Coordinates of C-alpha atoms and ligand atoms in Angstrom, one line a residue:
X139 CA 174.0 79.8 172.3
X140 CA 172.9 81.5 169.1
X141 CA 170.3 84.4 169.1
X142 CA 167.7 82.2 167.5
X143 CA 168.1 79.5 170.1
X144 CA 167.8 82.1 172.9
X145 CA 164.6 83.4 171.4
X146 CA 163.1 79.9 171.0
X147 CA 164.1 78.8 174.5
X148 CA 162.5 82.0 175.9
X149 CA 159.2 81.6 174.1
X150 CA 159.1 77.9 174.8
X151 CA 159.8 78.4 178.5
X152 CA 157.0 80.9 178.9
X153 CA 154.7 78.7 176.8
X154 CA 155.3 75.9 179.3
X155 CA 154.4 78.3 182.0
X156 CA 150.9 79.0 180.5
X157 CA 151.8 81.9 178.2
X158 CA 150.4 82.2 174.6
X159 CA 153.0 83.1 172.1
X160 CA 151.9 86.1 170.1
X161 CA 153.5 87.5 166.9
X162 CA 155.7 90.6 167.0
X163 CA 153.9 93.8 166.0
X164 CA 155.6 95.7 163.2
X165 CA 158.5 98.1 164.2
X166 CA 156.2 100.8 162.7
X167 CA 153.3 101.0 165.1
X168 CA 149.8 100.4 163.7
X169 CA 147.3 103.1 164.5
X170 CA 149.5 104.7 167.2
X171 CA 150.5 108.2 166.4
X172 CA 152.1 108.8 169.8
X173 CA 155.4 107.3 168.8
X174 CA 157.5 107.0 165.6
X175 CA 158.6 103.4 166.2
X176 CA 157.8 100.6 168.5
X177 CA 160.4 101.1 171.3
X178 CA 159.4 98.3 173.7
X179 CA 157.5 95.1 173.8
X180 CA 154.8 96.6 176.0
X181 CA 153.9 99.3 173.5
X182 CA 151.5 97.3 171.2
X183 CA 150.0 96.0 174.4
X184 CA 149.1 99.3 176.1
X185 CA 145.3 98.9 175.7
X186 CA 145.5 95.5 177.4
X187 CA 147.7 96.8 180.2
X188 CA 145.0 99.4 180.8
X189 CA 142.3 96.7 181.1
X190 CA 141.1 95.8 177.6
X191 CA 140.8 92.0 177.3
X192 CA 143.3 90.4 175.1
X193 CA 141.9 87.6 172.9
X194 CA 144.8 85.3 173.7
X195 CA 144.3 85.6 177.5
X196 CA 146.1 87.0 180.5
X197 CA 149.6 85.4 179.9
X198 CA 151.4 86.4 176.8
X199 CA 155.0 86.1 175.5
X200 CA 156.6 87.3 172.3
X201 CA 159.6 88.8 170.6
X202 CA 159.2 92.4 169.6
X203 CA 161.0 94.3 166.9
X204 CA 162.1 97.6 168.4
X205 CA 163.8 100.8 167.3
X206 CA 165.1 103.6 169.5
X207 CA 166.7 106.6 168.0
X208 CA 167.8 108.6 171.1
X209 CA 171.3 107.2 171.0
X210 CA 171.8 107.2 167.3
X211 CA 174.9 109.3 167.6
X212 CA 176.5 106.8 169.9
X213 CA 176.2 103.9 167.4
X214 CA 179.7 102.9 166.4
X215 CA 180.8 102.3 170.0
X216 CA 180.8 98.8 171.4
X217 CA 177.2 98.6 172.6
X218 CA 174.6 101.1 171.3
X219 CA 172.1 99.9 168.7
X220 CA 169.1 101.6 167.1
X221 CA 167.3 98.5 166.1
X222 CA 167.1 95.7 168.7
X223 CA 164.8 92.8 169.6
X224 CA 163.1 92.5 172.9
X225 CA 162.0 89.2 174.3
X226 CA 159.1 89.7 176.8
X227 CA 156.4 88.1 178.8
X228 CA 153.3 89.7 180.2
X229 CA 150.8 89.1 182.9
X230 CA 147.6 91.1 182.2
X231 CA 146.1 91.1 185.7
X232 CA 147.3 87.5 186.2
X233 CA 150.4 86.7 188.2
X234 CA 152.4 89.4 189.9
X235 CA 155.8 89.9 191.6
X236 CA 156.5 86.6 193.3
X237 CA 155.6 84.4 190.3
X238 CA 157.2 86.7 187.8
X239 CA 160.5 86.6 189.8
X240 CA 160.4 82.9 190.3
X241 CA 160.0 82.4 186.5
X242 CA 162.8 84.8 185.7
X243 CA 165.1 83.1 188.1
X244 CA 164.3 79.7 186.8
X245 CA 164.8 80.8 183.2
X246 CA 168.2 82.4 184.0
X247 CA 169.6 79.7 186.2
X248 CA 168.0 76.5 184.7
X249 CA 167.5 77.2 181.1
X250 CA 170.4 79.6 180.4
X251 CA 172.4 78.0 183.2
X252 CA 173.8 81.2 184.5
X253 CA 175.5 80.5 187.9
X254 CA 173.5 82.2 190.7
X255 CA 176.8 83.9 191.9
X256 CA 176.9 85.9 188.8
X257 CA 173.5 87.5 189.3
X258 CA 172.7 90.7 191.1
X259 CA 169.2 92.3 191.2
X260 CA 167.8 95.7 192.0
X261 CA 164.5 96.7 193.7
X262 CA 162.6 100.0 194.1
X263 CA 163.6 101.9 197.2
X264 CA 160.3 103.6 197.8
X265 CA 159.2 107.2 197.9
X266 CA 156.1 109.3 198.3
X267 CA 154.3 107.6 195.3
X268 CA 154.9 104.0 196.2
X269 CA 156.5 102.1 199.1
X270 CA 159.8 100.3 199.3
X271 CA 159.4 97.1 197.3
X272 CA 159.9 94.5 200.1
X273 CA 157.8 91.9 198.2
X274 CA 160.3 91.9 195.4
X275 CA 163.1 91.8 197.8
X276 CA 161.7 88.8 199.6
X277 CA 161.0 87.0 196.4
X278 CA 164.6 87.3 195.3
X279 CA 165.8 86.1 198.6
X280 CA 163.5 83.1 198.4
X281 CA 164.8 82.3 194.9
X282 CA 168.3 82.3 196.2
X283 CA 169.9 85.7 195.7
X284 CA 171.8 86.7 198.9
X285 CA 171.2 90.0 200.6
X286 CA 174.5 91.5 199.5
X287 CA 173.5 91.2 195.8
X288 CA 170.1 92.8 196.2
X289 CA 170.2 96.6 195.8
X290 CA 167.6 99.2 196.3
X291 CA 167.4 102.3 194.1
X292 CA 165.0 105.1 193.6
X293 CA 162.8 106.1 190.6
X294 CA 165.8 107.0 188.4
X295 CA 166.8 103.3 188.3
X296 CA 163.9 101.2 189.4
X297 CA 160.8 102.7 188.0
X298 CA 159.7 102.2 184.4
X299 CA 157.4 104.3 182.2
X300 CA 157.4 104.8 178.4
X301 CA 157.6 108.6 178.1
X302 CA 155.9 111.0 180.4
X303 CA 152.5 109.5 180.8
X304 CA 151.0 106.1 180.9
X305 CA 151.0 102.7 182.7
X306 CA 154.0 102.4 184.9
X307 CA 155.4 100.9 188.1
X308 CA 158.3 99.8 190.2
X309 CA 160.6 97.4 188.4
X310 CA 163.3 94.9 189.3
X311 CA 166.4 94.6 187.1
X312 CA 168.7 91.6 186.8
X313 CA 172.4 92.1 186.2
X314 CA 175.1 89.8 185.1
X315 CA 178.6 90.1 186.5
X316 CA 180.9 90.0 183.5
X317 CA 183.9 89.1 185.7
X318 CA 185.6 92.4 184.9
X319 CA 187.4 94.1 187.8
X320 CA 185.4 96.4 190.0
X321 CA 185.8 100.1 189.3
X322 CA 186.3 100.8 193.0
X323 CA 185.0 99.9 196.4
X324 CA 181.5 101.3 195.6
X325 CA 181.2 99.4 192.3
X326 CA 177.6 98.2 192.0
X327 CA 175.0 97.5 189.3
X328 CA 174.0 101.2 189.0
X329 CA 177.6 102.5 188.5
X330 CA 177.7 101.8 184.8
X331 CA 181.4 100.9 184.7
X332 CA 180.7 97.8 182.7
X333 CA 181.3 95.1 185.3
X334 CA 177.6 94.6 185.7
X335 CA 175.4 94.5 182.7
X336 CA 171.6 94.6 182.8
X337 CA 170.0 91.6 181.2
X338 CA 166.3 91.7 182.1
X339 CA 163.8 94.2 183.4
X340 CA 160.5 93.1 185.1
X341 CA 158.1 96.0 185.5
X342 CA 155.2 95.7 187.9
X343 CA 152.7 97.9 186.2
X344 CA 150.0 98.9 188.7
X345 CA 149.9 102.7 188.3
X346 CA 149.0 105.2 185.7
X347 CA 150.9 108.4 185.6
X348 CA 148.9 111.3 184.5
X349 CA 150.0 114.4 182.6
X350 CA 149.9 116.5 185.8
X351 CA 152.4 114.1 187.4
X352 CA 149.9 112.3 189.7
X353 CA 149.5 108.6 189.9
X354 CA 146.3 106.5 190.1
X355 CA 146.0 102.7 190.4
X356 CA 145.3 100.8 187.2
X357 CA 142.3 98.5 187.0
X358 CA 144.6 95.5 187.2
X359 CA 148.2 94.6 188.3
X360 CA 150.3 93.7 185.3
X361 CA 153.8 92.4 184.7
X362 CA 155.8 93.6 181.7
X363 CA 159.3 92.2 181.1
X364 CA 161.9 92.9 178.6
X365 CA 165.1 91.1 177.7
X366 CA 167.4 92.4 175.0
X367 CA 168.2 89.6 172.5
X368 CA 171.4 91.0 171.1
X369 CA 172.9 91.9 174.5
X370 CA 172.1 88.7 176.2
X371 CA 173.3 86.7 173.2
X372 CA 176.6 88.6 173.4
X373 CA 176.9 87.9 177.1
X374 CA 176.1 84.2 176.8
X375 CA 178.7 83.9 174.1
X376 CA 181.3 85.7 176.2
X377 CA 181.7 88.3 173.5
X378 CA 182.6 91.9 174.0
X379 CA 180.2 93.5 171.6
X380 CA 177.0 92.5 169.7
X381 CA 179.1 92.9 166.5
X382 CA 181.1 89.8 167.5
X383 CA 178.0 87.6 167.6
X384 CA 176.6 85.7 164.6
X385 CA 174.1 88.5 164.0
X386 CA 176.7 91.0 162.8
X387 CA 180.0 89.0 162.5
X388 CA 179.7 88.0 158.8
X389 CA 178.8 91.5 157.7
X390 CA 181.7 93.0 159.7
X391 CA 184.1 90.5 158.1
X392 CA 182.8 91.3 154.6
X393 CA 183.3 95.1 155.2
X394 CA 186.8 94.5 156.4
X395 CA 187.5 92.6 153.2
X396 CA 186.1 95.4 151.0
X397 CA 187.4 98.4 152.8
X398 CA 190.5 100.4 151.8
X399 CA 190.6 102.4 155.1
X400 CA 190.4 100.5 158.3
X401 CA 187.9 102.0 160.9
X402 CA 186.0 99.7 163.2
X403 CA 183.5 102.5 164.2
X404 CA 182.5 103.0 160.6
X405 CA 182.1 99.3 160.0
X406 CA 179.8 99.1 163.0
X407 CA 177.7 102.1 161.9
X408 CA 177.3 100.5 158.5
X409 CA 176.3 97.1 159.8
X410 CA 174.0 98.6 162.5
X411 CA 172.3 101.2 160.3
X412 CA 171.9 98.7 157.4
X413 CA 170.1 96.2 159.6
X414 CA 167.9 98.9 161.1
X415 CA 167.0 100.3 157.7
X416 CA 166.1 96.8 156.4
X417 CA 163.8 96.2 159.4
X418 CA 162.0 99.5 158.9
X419 CA 161.6 99.0 155.1
X420 CA 160.3 95.4 155.5
X421 CA 157.5 96.8 157.7
X422 CA 156.5 99.4 155.2
X423 CA 158.8 102.4 155.9
X424 CA 160.1 104.5 153.1
X425 CA 162.6 107.4 153.1
X426 CA 161.2 110.9 153.3
X427 CA 161.7 114.2 154.9
X428 CA 159.4 113.8 157.8
X429 CA 158.8 111.6 160.8
X430 CA 159.6 107.9 160.3
X431 CA 160.7 108.4 156.7
X432 CA 163.2 110.9 157.9
X433 CA 164.8 108.6 160.4
X434 CA 165.1 105.9 157.7
X435 CA 166.6 108.5 155.3
X436 CA 169.2 109.4 158.0
X437 CA 170.1 105.8 158.6
X438 CA 170.6 105.0 154.9
X439 CA 172.5 108.2 154.3
X440 CA 174.8 107.9 157.2
X441 CA 175.5 104.3 156.3
X442 CA 176.4 105.4 152.7
X443 CA 178.7 108.1 154.0
X444 CA 180.6 105.6 156.0
X445 CA 180.9 103.2 153.1
X446 CA 182.3 106.1 151.2
X447 CA 184.7 106.9 154.1
X448 CA 186.1 103.4 154.1
X449 CA 186.4 103.7 150.3
X450 CA 184.2 100.7 149.8
X451 CA 183.0 100.4 146.2
X452 CA 179.3 101.4 146.4
X453 CA 178.5 99.0 143.6
X454 CA 179.0 96.3 146.2
X455 CA 176.1 97.6 148.4
X456 CA 173.6 95.2 146.8
X457 CA 175.9 92.3 147.7
X458 CA 176.3 93.6 151.2
X459 CA 172.5 93.8 151.7
X460 CA 172.1 90.3 150.4
X461 CA 174.7 89.0 152.8
X462 CA 172.9 90.9 155.6
X463 CA 169.6 89.3 154.7
X464 CA 171.1 85.9 154.5
X465 CA 172.7 86.3 157.9
X466 CA 169.6 87.2 159.8
X467 CA 166.8 85.7 157.8
X468 CA 166.5 82.8 160.3
X469 CA 165.3 85.5 162.8
X470 CA 163.3 87.5 160.3
X471 CA 162.1 85.4 157.3
X472 CA 160.2 88.4 156.1
X473 CA 163.5 90.0 155.0
X474 CA 164.0 87.3 152.4
X475 CA 160.5 87.5 151.2
X476 CA 160.9 91.2 150.5
X477 CA 164.6 91.0 149.4
X478 CA 164.2 92.9 146.1
X479 CA 162.0 95.6 147.6
X480 CA 164.5 96.2 150.4
X481 CA 167.4 96.4 148.0
X482 CA 165.6 98.7 145.7
X483 CA 164.7 101.2 148.4
X484 CA 168.2 101.3 149.9
X485 CA 170.0 101.5 146.6
X486 CA 167.7 104.3 145.3
X487 CA 168.2 106.4 148.4
X488 CA 172.0 105.7 148.2
X489 CA 172.0 107.1 144.7
X490 CA 170.0 110.2 145.6
X491 CA 172.4 110.9 148.4
X492 CA 175.6 110.3 146.4
X493 CA 174.5 113.0 144.0
X494 CA 174.5 115.6 146.8
X495 CA 177.3 114.2 148.9
X496 CA 180.3 115.3 146.9
X497 CA 178.9 118.9 146.7
X498 CA 178.2 118.8 150.4
X499 CA 181.6 117.6 151.3
X500 CA 183.2 120.3 149.3
X501 CA 181.0 122.9 151.0
X502 CA 181.8 121.3 154.4
X503 CA 185.5 121.7 153.7
X504 CA 185.0 125.4 153.0
X505 CA 183.0 125.8 156.2
X506 CA 185.8 124.2 158.2
X507 CA 188.4 126.4 156.5
X508 CA 186.4 129.5 157.3
X509 CA 185.8 128.6 160.9
X510 CA 189.5 127.7 161.4
X511 CA 190.6 131.1 160.1
X512 CA 188.1 132.6 162.5
X513 CA 189.7 130.6 165.3
X514 CA 186.6 128.7 166.0
X515 CA 186.1 125.0 166.7
X516 CA 182.3 124.8 166.8
X517 CA 180.0 124.4 163.8
X518 CA 177.0 126.6 164.4
X519 CA 173.4 125.5 164.1
X520 CA 172.7 127.7 161.1
X521 CA 175.6 126.1 159.1
X522 CA 174.4 122.6 160.1
X523 CA 171.0 123.5 159.0
X524 CA 172.2 124.9 155.7
X525 CA 174.1 121.6 155.1
X526 CA 170.9 119.8 155.7
X527 CA 168.7 121.9 153.6
X528 CA 171.0 122.4 150.6
X529 CA 173.0 119.2 150.6
X530 CA 170.7 116.8 152.4
X531 CA 173.2 116.2 155.2
X532 CA 171.5 114.6 158.1
X533 CA 172.8 115.9 161.4
X534 CA 174.7 112.7 162.2
X535 CA 176.8 113.2 159.1
X536 CA 177.7 116.7 160.1
X537 CA 178.5 115.4 163.5
X538 CA 180.7 112.7 162.1
X539 CA 182.6 115.0 159.7
X540 CA 183.0 117.6 162.5
X541 CA 184.4 114.9 164.9
X542 CA 186.9 113.9 162.2
X543 CA 188.1 117.6 162.1
X544 CA 188.1 118.0 165.9
X545 CA 185.1 120.3 165.8
X546 CA 181.9 120.1 167.9
X547 CA 178.5 121.1 166.7
X548 CA 175.5 123.2 168.0
X549 CA 173.0 120.3 168.0
X550 CA 170.3 122.0 170.0
X551 CA 170.3 125.0 167.7
X552 CA 170.1 122.7 164.7
X553 CA 167.2 120.8 166.3
X554 CA 165.4 124.0 166.9
X555 CA 165.8 125.2 163.3
X556 CA 164.9 121.8 162.0
X557 CA 161.8 121.7 164.0
X558 CA 160.7 125.1 162.8
X559 CA 161.3 124.0 159.3
X560 CA 159.3 120.8 159.6
X561 CA 156.5 122.7 161.2
X562 CA 156.4 125.0 158.3
X563 CA 156.7 122.3 155.7
X564 CA 154.1 120.1 157.1
X565 CA 151.5 121.8 159.2
X566 CA 151.1 120.3 162.6
X567 CA 153.7 117.6 161.9
X568 CA 155.0 117.8 165.5
X569 CA 151.5 118.4 166.9
X570 CA 150.4 114.8 166.7
X571 CA 153.3 113.7 168.9
X572 CA 152.2 115.9 171.7
X573 CA 149.7 115.0 174.2
X574 CA 149.9 112.1 176.4
X575 CA 149.0 108.5 176.1
X576 CA 145.7 109.0 178.0
X577 CA 144.5 111.6 175.6
X578 CA 145.8 109.7 172.7
X579 CA 143.9 106.7 173.9
X580 CA 140.6 108.4 174.3
X581 CA 140.7 110.2 171.0
X582 CA 142.1 107.4 169.0
X583 CA 139.7 105.0 170.6
X584 CA 136.8 107.2 169.4
X585 CA 138.3 107.3 165.9
X586 CA 138.6 103.5 166.0
X587 CA 134.9 103.1 166.6
X588 CA 134.1 105.7 164.0
X589 CA 136.1 103.7 161.5
X590 CA 133.8 100.7 162.1
X591 CA 130.7 102.8 161.6
X592 CA 132.2 104.3 158.4
X593 CA 133.1 100.9 157.0
X594 CA 129.6 99.6 157.5
X595 CA 128.0 102.8 156.2
X596 CA 130.1 102.6 153.0
X597 CA 128.9 99.0 152.5
X598 CA 125.3 100.0 152.9
X599 CA 125.5 103.0 150.6
X600 CA 128.0 101.8 147.9
X601 CA 127.6 98.0 148.1
X602 CA 129.1 94.9 149.6
X603 CA 132.2 95.1 147.3
X604 CA 133.6 97.6 149.8
X605 CA 136.4 96.2 151.8
X606 CA 138.9 97.8 154.1
X607 CA 142.2 98.3 152.4
X608 CA 144.0 100.2 155.0
X609 CA 143.3 102.3 158.1
X610 CA 145.4 104.9 159.9
X611 CA 144.4 106.9 162.9
X612 CA 145.9 110.0 164.5
X613 CA 144.5 112.1 167.2
X614 CA 143.3 114.5 164.5
X615 CA 141.6 112.3 162.0
X616 CA 140.9 108.9 160.6
X617 CA 142.0 107.8 157.2
X618 CA 140.2 104.8 155.6
X619 CA 141.1 103.1 152.3
X620 CA 138.6 100.9 150.7
X621 CA 137.9 99.0 147.5
X622 CA 135.6 100.9 145.2
X623 CA 136.1 101.5 141.5
X624 CA 135.0 105.1 141.2
X625 CA 134.8 108.5 142.8
X626 CA 132.0 108.9 145.3
X627 CA 129.3 111.4 144.4
X628 CA 128.5 114.3 146.7
X629 CA 125.2 112.7 147.5
X630 CA 126.9 109.4 148.4
X631 CA 129.3 111.2 150.7
X632 CA 126.5 113.0 152.4
X633 CA 124.5 109.8 152.8
X634 CA 127.4 108.0 154.4
X635 CA 128.0 110.9 156.7
X636 CA 124.4 111.0 157.8
X637 CA 124.2 107.3 158.3
X638 CA 127.2 107.4 160.6
X639 CA 125.8 110.4 162.5
X640 CA 122.5 108.6 162.9
X641 CA 124.2 105.6 164.6
X642 CA 126.0 108.1 166.9
X643 CA 122.7 109.7 167.8
X644 CA 121.2 106.3 168.6
X645 CA 123.9 105.9 171.2
X646 CA 124.3 102.2 170.3
X647 CA 126.2 100.0 172.8
X648 CA 129.5 98.6 171.6
X649 CA 130.1 95.0 172.8
X650 CA 132.8 92.6 172.3
X651 CA 132.8 88.8 172.1
X652 CA 135.7 86.4 171.7
X653 CA 135.5 83.5 169.4
X654 CA 137.6 81.5 167.0
X655 CA 138.2 82.8 163.5
X656 CA 135.8 80.3 161.8
X657 CA 132.9 81.3 164.1
X658 CA 133.6 84.9 163.5
X659 CA 133.4 84.5 159.8
X660 CA 130.2 82.5 160.2
X661 CA 128.6 85.2 162.3
X662 CA 128.9 87.5 159.4
X663 CA 131.6 89.7 160.9
X664 CA 133.6 91.8 158.4
X665 CA 137.1 92.9 158.8
X666 CA 140.6 91.7 158.1
X667 CA 140.7 87.9 158.3
X668 CA 144.4 87.5 158.2
X669 CA 145.7 85.7 161.2
X670 CA 146.8 88.7 163.0
X671 CA 145.8 87.8 166.5
X672 CA 146.1 84.1 166.4
X673 CA 143.1 81.8 166.1
X674 CA 141.1 83.5 168.8
X675 CA 139.7 86.8 167.6
X676 CA 137.6 89.6 169.1
X677 CA 134.4 90.6 167.4
X678 CA 133.1 94.0 168.1
X679 CA 129.3 94.6 167.6
X680 CA 127.9 98.0 167.4
X681 CA 124.1 97.7 168.2
X682 CA 122.3 96.2 165.1
X683 CA 124.6 98.2 162.8
X684 CA 128.0 96.7 162.5
X685 CA 130.0 93.6 163.4
X686 CA 133.7 93.5 162.8
X687 CA 136.8 91.6 163.8
X688 CA 139.2 93.9 165.6
X689 CA 141.7 94.0 168.4
X690 CA 140.0 97.0 170.0
X691 CA 139.8 99.1 172.0
X692 CA 136.5 100.8 171.4
X693 CA 134.2 103.3 173.2
X694 CA 131.3 101.7 175.1
X695 CA 128.6 103.7 173.4
X696 CA 128.5 105.5 170.0
X697 CA 127.1 108.6 171.7
X698 CA 130.6 109.3 172.9
X699 CA 131.8 110.1 169.4
X700 CA 130.6 113.6 168.7
X701 CA 129.8 114.7 165.1
X702 CA 131.3 112.8 162.2
X703 CA 132.4 114.7 159.2
X704 CA 134.0 113.5 156.0
X705 CA 136.7 116.0 154.9
X706 CA 138.0 114.4 151.8
X707 CA 137.3 111.6 149.4
X708 CA 140.1 110.9 146.9
X709 CA 141.8 108.1 144.9
X710 CA 144.4 106.1 146.8
X711 CA 145.5 103.7 144.1
X712 CA 143.8 101.8 141.3
X713 CA 140.4 100.6 142.5
X714 CA 141.0 102.0 146.0
X715 CA 139.4 105.2 147.4
X716 CA 140.5 107.0 150.5
X717 CA 138.4 108.9 153.0
X718 CA 139.7 111.3 155.6
X719 CA 137.2 112.1 158.3
X720 CA 137.1 113.9 161.6
X721 CA 135.1 113.8 164.8
X722 CA 134.0 117.2 166.0
X723 CA 132.8 118.0 169.5
X724 CA 129.0 118.0 169.9
X725 CA 127.5 121.5 169.8
Ligands
LIG120 N1 159.1 97.9 179.3 C1 160.3 97.5 179.9 C2 161.5 97.9 179.1 O1 161.4 98.4 178.0 C3 160.3 96.0 180.2 O2 159.8 95.4 179.1 O3 162.6 97.7 179.6

């Protein structure tokens, strides 16, 4: 079965079981400063897991574009990927454990036709925070998994949370027996020897973990599941690595044809990083020295380094990108639509990097020479940092080069120096990633409502030609781009500010109604009309002041917002102005 068929079968199956298919959110999260990339299917759904109503109902399914960078150094082996796709289904306070397990079992055994004998499952063993999960155990037994293939593990294995704080709960994981020999008498799903491979994770999200480590119950019991598309495709095809599936095979073959040096790890790094870069670029990411842009830069540079290492003619990179897009555009048609843009960004970054690479490699050779004469086999953090700062060497490249020389590196020291550097070069750059999800949610929710007030105030002061052109919220400020041909005057800025603050003082109720898009338009709601949430939309009304289409969440009363202050009004692009504004605590 091909990846595209697996995706279609999955979505179709859950549709038949009452789920609405929703589109994938971008791999670059919208209005969520707490993470650099979307790392799981549940992430864009956090407000709804916490109790916000989703316009499409309580049963949802989608494929989600995800990127995780924690294992970036491992890419090149036979399994780690940075970009991957997660298939998922959700119950937002609808079904819970039994029904979720029955559906997973049916999908695995009936639709994918995996023999029951090959399946093992794991359940939460229980501790002081939550009891042993006998409901899940019973549900698996009822489905047909015998006792000896049901395992109980503690929080390390059978509890899921994104990060340190947020919605969470016990989970149950499904494992496929690959048929490889057992590693010993104790071989079991948790041992990691490769005999058992995890294929699906169903999380029963009924708790919220707070910053202080305590748990409280959520308003509703949710189910959040995730199935890795690349991995399951590989297993269904009986392949050893994702690179052997149709997602990567054509590009791997092409690299083999073009290379002068044969190295499978390098080929994998090139194929993997190129796909990840394309997926970031297509969702709006651009290379830079901070945050998301820096990850993208690292991916492109490392890929380029390995092309160079295999002595592949870099003039062929455009061709390689084209092939890559052709290969996976059935999964992501947006790649084809933005083909030229993607190529341009990658090729430009490649050129920039090539200018510094040869200098850097010479410098690196000197460093190695010096260390060798000193009898050392570790590259210290300062040298790593110097290679980064002077030659634009991302840490992975130093790691790669070091490995080739039999050297190790002081990664932690580098990370420390790098962090200090970023903090200096962009004030507070790390700051916005601190603080938990709860705090993020409260503050960003307030900014979200403030954005609606600002939008309407601008229309009243400047005119109806004002439309939202972009919005971005962090825990420190809102940024709002809108159509307006000229610089705002001081008086206009003051007037807008006052108008927003008046609405805050009036403590207007914020209410939400669901309707179809046509009715929303007729009701006079403003906002982005593109079909982002499907046909059903939510319209948020703020007293008699504003009516806007939006996914939410919002505060319940404007009085919660504090004092609104515009910090900056500037040009964003031709015909588009940009406002940065903050909410200050009430005196
Ligand atoms: N959130 C869980 C995971 O990422 C299930 O979707 O595995």
